[in-house]
Coordinates of C-alpha atoms in Angstrom, one line a residue:
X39 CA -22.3 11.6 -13.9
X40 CA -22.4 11.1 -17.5
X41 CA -25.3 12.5 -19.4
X42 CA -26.9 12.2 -22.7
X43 CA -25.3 15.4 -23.9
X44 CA -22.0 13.7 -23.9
X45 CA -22.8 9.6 -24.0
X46 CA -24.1 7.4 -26.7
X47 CA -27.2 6.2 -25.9
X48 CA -27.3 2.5 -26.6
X49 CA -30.9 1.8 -25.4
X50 CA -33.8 3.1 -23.8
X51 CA -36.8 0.4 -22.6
X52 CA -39.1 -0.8 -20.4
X53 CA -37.6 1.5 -17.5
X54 CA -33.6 1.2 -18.5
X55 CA -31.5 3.1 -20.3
X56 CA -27.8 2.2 -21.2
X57 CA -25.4 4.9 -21.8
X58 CA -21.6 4.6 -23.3
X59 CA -19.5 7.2 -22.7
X60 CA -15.2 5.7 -23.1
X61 CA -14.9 3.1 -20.7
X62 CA -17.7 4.2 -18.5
X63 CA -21.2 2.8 -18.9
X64 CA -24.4 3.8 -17.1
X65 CA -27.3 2.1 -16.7
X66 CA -30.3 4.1 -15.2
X67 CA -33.5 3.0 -14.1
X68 CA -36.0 5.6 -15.2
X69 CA -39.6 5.2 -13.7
X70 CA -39.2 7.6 -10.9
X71 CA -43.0 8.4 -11.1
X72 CA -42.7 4.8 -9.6
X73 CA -40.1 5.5 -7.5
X74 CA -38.2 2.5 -10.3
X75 CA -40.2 -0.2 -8.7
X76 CA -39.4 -3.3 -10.8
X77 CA -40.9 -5.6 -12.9
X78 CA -39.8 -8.6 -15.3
X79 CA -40.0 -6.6 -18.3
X80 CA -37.0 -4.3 -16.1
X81 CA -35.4 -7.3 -15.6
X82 CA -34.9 -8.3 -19.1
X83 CA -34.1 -4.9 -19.9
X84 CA -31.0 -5.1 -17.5
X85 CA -30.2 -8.4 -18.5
X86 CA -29.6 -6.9 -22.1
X87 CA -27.8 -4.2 -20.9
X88 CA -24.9 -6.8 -19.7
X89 CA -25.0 -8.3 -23.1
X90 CA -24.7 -5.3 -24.9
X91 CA -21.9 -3.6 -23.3
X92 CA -19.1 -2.7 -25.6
X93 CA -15.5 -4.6 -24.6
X94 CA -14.2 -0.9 -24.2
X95 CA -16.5 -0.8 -21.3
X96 CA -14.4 -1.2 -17.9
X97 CA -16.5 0.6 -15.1
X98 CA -20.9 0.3 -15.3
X99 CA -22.5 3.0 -12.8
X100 CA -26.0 1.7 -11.4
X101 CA -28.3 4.4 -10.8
X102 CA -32.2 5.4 -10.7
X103 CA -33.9 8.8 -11.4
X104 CA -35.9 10.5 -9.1
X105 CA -35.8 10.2 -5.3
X106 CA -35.3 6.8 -5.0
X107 CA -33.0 4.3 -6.6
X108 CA -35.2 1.4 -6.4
X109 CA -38.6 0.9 -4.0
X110 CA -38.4 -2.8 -5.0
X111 CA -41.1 -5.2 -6.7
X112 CA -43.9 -3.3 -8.1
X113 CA -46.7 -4.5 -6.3
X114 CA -48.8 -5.4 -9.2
X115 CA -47.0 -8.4 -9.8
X116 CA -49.2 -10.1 -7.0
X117 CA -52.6 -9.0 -8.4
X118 CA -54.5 -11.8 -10.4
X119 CA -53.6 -9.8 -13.6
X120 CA -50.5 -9.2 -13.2
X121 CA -48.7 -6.9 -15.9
X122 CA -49.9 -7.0 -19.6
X123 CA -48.4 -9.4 -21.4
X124 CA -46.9 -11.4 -18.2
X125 CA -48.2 -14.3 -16.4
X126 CA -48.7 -12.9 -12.8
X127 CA -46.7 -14.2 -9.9
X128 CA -49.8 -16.1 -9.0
X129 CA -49.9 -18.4 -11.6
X130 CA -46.4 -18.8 -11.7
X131 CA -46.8 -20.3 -8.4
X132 CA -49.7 -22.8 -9.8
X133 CA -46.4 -23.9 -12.2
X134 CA -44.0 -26.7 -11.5
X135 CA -40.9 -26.7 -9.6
X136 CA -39.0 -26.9 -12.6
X137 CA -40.9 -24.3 -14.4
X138 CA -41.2 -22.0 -11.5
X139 CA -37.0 -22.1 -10.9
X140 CA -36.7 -21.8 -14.4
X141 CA -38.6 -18.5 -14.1
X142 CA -36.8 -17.1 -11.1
X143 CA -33.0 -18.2 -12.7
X144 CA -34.3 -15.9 -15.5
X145 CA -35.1 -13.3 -13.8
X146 CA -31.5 -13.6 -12.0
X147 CA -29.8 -12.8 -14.0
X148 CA -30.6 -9.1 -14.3
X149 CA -28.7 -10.0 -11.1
X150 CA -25.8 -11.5 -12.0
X151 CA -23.4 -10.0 -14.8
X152 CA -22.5 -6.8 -12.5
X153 CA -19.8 -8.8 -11.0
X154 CA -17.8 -9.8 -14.1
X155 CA -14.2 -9.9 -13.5
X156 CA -13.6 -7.8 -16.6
X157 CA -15.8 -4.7 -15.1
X158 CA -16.3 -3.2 -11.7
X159 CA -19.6 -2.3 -11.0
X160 CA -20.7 0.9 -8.8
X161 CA -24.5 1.7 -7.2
X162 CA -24.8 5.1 -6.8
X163 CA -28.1 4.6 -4.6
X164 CA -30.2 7.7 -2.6
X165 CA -33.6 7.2 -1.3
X166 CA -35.1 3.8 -0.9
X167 CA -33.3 0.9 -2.0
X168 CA -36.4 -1.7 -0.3
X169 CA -36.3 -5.5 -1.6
X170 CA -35.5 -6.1 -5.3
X171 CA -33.7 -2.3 -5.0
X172 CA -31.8 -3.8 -2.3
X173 CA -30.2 -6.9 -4.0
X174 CA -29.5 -4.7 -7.4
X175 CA -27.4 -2.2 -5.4
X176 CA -25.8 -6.0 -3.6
X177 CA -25.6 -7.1 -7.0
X178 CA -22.9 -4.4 -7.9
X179 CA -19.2 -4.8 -6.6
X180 CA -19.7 -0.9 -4.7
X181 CA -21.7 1.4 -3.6
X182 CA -21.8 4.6 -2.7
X183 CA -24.9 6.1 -0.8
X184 CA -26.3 9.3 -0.4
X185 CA -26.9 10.6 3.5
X186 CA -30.7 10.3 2.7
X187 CA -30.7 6.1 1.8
X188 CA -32.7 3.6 3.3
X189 CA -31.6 0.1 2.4
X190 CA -34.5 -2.6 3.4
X191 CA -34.5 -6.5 3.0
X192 CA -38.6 -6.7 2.7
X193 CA -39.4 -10.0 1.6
X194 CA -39.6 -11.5 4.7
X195 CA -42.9 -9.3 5.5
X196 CA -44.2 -10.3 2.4
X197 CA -44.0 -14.6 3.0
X198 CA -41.0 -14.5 1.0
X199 CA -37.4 -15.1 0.9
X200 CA -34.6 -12.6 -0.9
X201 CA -34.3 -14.8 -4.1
X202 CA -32.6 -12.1 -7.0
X203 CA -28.9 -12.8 -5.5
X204 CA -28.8 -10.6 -2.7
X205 CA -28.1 -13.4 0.4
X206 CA -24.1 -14.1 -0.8
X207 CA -23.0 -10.8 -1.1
X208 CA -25.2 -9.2 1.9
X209 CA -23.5 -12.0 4.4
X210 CA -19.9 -11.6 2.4
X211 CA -20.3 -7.5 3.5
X212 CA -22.1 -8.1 6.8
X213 CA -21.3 -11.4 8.3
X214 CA -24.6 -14.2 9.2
X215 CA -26.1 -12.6 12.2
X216 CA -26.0 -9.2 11.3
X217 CA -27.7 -10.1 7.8
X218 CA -30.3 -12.6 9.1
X219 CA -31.4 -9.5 11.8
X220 CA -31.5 -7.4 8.5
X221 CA -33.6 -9.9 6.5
X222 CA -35.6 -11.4 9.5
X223 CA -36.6 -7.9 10.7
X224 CA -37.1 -6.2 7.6
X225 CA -35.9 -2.4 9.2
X226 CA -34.0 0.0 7.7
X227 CA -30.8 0.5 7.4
X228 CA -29.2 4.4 7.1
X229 CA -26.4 5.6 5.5
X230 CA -24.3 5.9 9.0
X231 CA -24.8 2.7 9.3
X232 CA -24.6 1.0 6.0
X233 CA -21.1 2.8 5.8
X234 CA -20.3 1.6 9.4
X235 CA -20.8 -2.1 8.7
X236 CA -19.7 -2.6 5.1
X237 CA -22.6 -2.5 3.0
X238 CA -21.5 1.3 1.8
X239 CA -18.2 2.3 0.5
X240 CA -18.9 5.9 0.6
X241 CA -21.4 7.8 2.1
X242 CA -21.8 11.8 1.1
X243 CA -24.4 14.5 1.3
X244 CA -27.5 13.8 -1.8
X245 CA -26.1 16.9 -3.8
X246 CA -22.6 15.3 -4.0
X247 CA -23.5 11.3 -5.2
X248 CA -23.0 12.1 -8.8
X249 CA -19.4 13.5 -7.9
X250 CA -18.1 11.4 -5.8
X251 CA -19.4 7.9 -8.2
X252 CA -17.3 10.1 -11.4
X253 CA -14.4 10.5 -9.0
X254 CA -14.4 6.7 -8.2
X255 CA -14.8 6.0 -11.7
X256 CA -12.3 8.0 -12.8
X257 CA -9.5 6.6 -9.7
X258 CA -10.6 3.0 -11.2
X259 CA -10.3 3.6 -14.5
X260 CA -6.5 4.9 -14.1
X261 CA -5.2 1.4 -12.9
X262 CA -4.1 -1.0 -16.1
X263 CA -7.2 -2.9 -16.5
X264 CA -5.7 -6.0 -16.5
X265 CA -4.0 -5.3 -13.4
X266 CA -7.4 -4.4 -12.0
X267 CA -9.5 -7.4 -13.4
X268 CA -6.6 -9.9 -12.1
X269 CA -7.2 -8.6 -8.5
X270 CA -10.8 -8.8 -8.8
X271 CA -11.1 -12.0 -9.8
X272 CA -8.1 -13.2 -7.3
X273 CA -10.7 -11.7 -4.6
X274 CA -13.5 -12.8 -5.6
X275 CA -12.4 -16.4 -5.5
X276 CA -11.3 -15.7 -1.8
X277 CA -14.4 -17.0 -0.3
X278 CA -13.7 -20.7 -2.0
X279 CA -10.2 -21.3 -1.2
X280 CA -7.6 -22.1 1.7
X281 CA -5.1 -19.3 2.9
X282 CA -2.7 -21.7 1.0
X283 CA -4.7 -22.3 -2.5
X284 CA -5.1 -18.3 -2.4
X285 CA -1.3 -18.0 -2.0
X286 CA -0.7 -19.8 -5.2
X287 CA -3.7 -18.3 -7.0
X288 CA -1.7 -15.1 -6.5
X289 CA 1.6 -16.7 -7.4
X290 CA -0.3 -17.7 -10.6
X291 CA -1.9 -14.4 -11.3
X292 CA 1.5 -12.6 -10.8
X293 CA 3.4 -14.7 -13.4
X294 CA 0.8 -14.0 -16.2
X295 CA 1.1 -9.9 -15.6
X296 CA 4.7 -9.9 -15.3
X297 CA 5.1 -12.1 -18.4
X298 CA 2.8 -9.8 -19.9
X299 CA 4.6 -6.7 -18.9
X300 CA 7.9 -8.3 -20.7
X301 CA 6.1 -8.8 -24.0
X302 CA 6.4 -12.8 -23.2
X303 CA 2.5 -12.8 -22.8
X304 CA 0.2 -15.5 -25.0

């Protein structure tokens, strides 16, 4: 995994830190006294560490110090005071409609840049991945899991619905059923498993998770990356278009590299 003795650090706030090293990026969340349990001030934090990726930037790594990647919301966000400087989710609820989905797109979209077509994202998740932790490692494009993880969709036990992206891609990985039982029940979910059903690329003993996310990182880095970000967005758009639009989608995607391999490009 890449460290800060040979990375540019970019920034380090409010429980993130963005590291540059070539065309890999990591983002770390770095509270493990709090087992990373997250908060808005996190979630901006992340947010700007989409925004201030450099173009060279092809692969982003998504990991948390300490024994857990992510024990999800931090708690206090429930108590009348909330966190300093934050309205607490209390009186957010006292809010509007339009003011309270105005809150929740925000904090989105700490959410939502990890699937760009131009980067491929990769959680390298041990411990507790529990609620929030769950949709951030869902928010990435892969994941690989260390033996000892424990993915859990809390919110229902709370009164609450998964609301920071994680619904799409947990059905696109698991199908409906199996992701309403994961929701509705709230239970964990192990690395066997998670590897069984799709929610884990690659499961491998604790000691080994910084290894084997370098090796991944290093086997997508050596494809052209413009190769790699035409497939992933000819993928990704899968999900919205017949078996007939996708053949053309390809057709289309094919011309541009080819013309770009013969120097006939725009």
């Amino acid at each position: 995994m890449t460290t800060l003795d040979d990375s540019e650090l970019v920034f380090d706030k409010d429980g993130v830190r963005l590291t540059v090293e070539d065309a890999v990026a990591t983002v770390t969340l770095t509270n493990p006294a709090k087992r990373n349990a997250q908060s808005p001030a996190l979630w901006r934090a992340l947010t700007e560490a989409g925004r201030s990726l450099p173009g060279s930037v092809r692969v982003v790594v998504l990991r948390g110090e300490g024994k857990s990647f992510s024990a999800g919301l931090d708690r206090q966000a429930f108590t009348p005071e909330g966190f300093d400087g934050e309205p607490s989710f209390l009186d957010l609820a006292r809010g509007s409609d339009e003011d309270l989905d105005a809150v929740i797109a925000e904090y989105q979209e700490a959410f939502t840049w990890w699937r760009r077509s131009d980067l491929v994202s990769i959680a390298a998740v041990q411990g507790h991945a529990i609620g929030a932790g769950f949709q951030l490692a869902l928010a990435c494009d892969l994941r690989v899991v260390a033996e000892d993880v424990q993915f859990a969709m809390r919110e229902t036990s709370l009164g609450l619905v998964p609301d920071l992206t994680g619904t799409h891609p947990l059905v696109s990985l698991v199908g409906y059923a199996r992701a309403l039982e994961i929701c509705a029940t709230g239970r964990f979910v192990h690395a066997e498993e998670a590897e069984r059903i799709g929610l884990a690329n690659l499961s491998v003993p604790a000691d080994e998770l910084d290894a084997a996310v370098r090796d991944l990182s290093a086997a997508l880095i050596a494809a052209p990356r413009d190769a790699v970000t035409e497939t992933k967005a000819l993928l990704q758009g899968i999900s919205g278009r017949s078996y007939e639009e996708q053949r053309t989608a390809e057709r289309a995607a094919q011309a541009r590299r080819l013309r770009d391999l013969a120097g006939l490009g725009d």
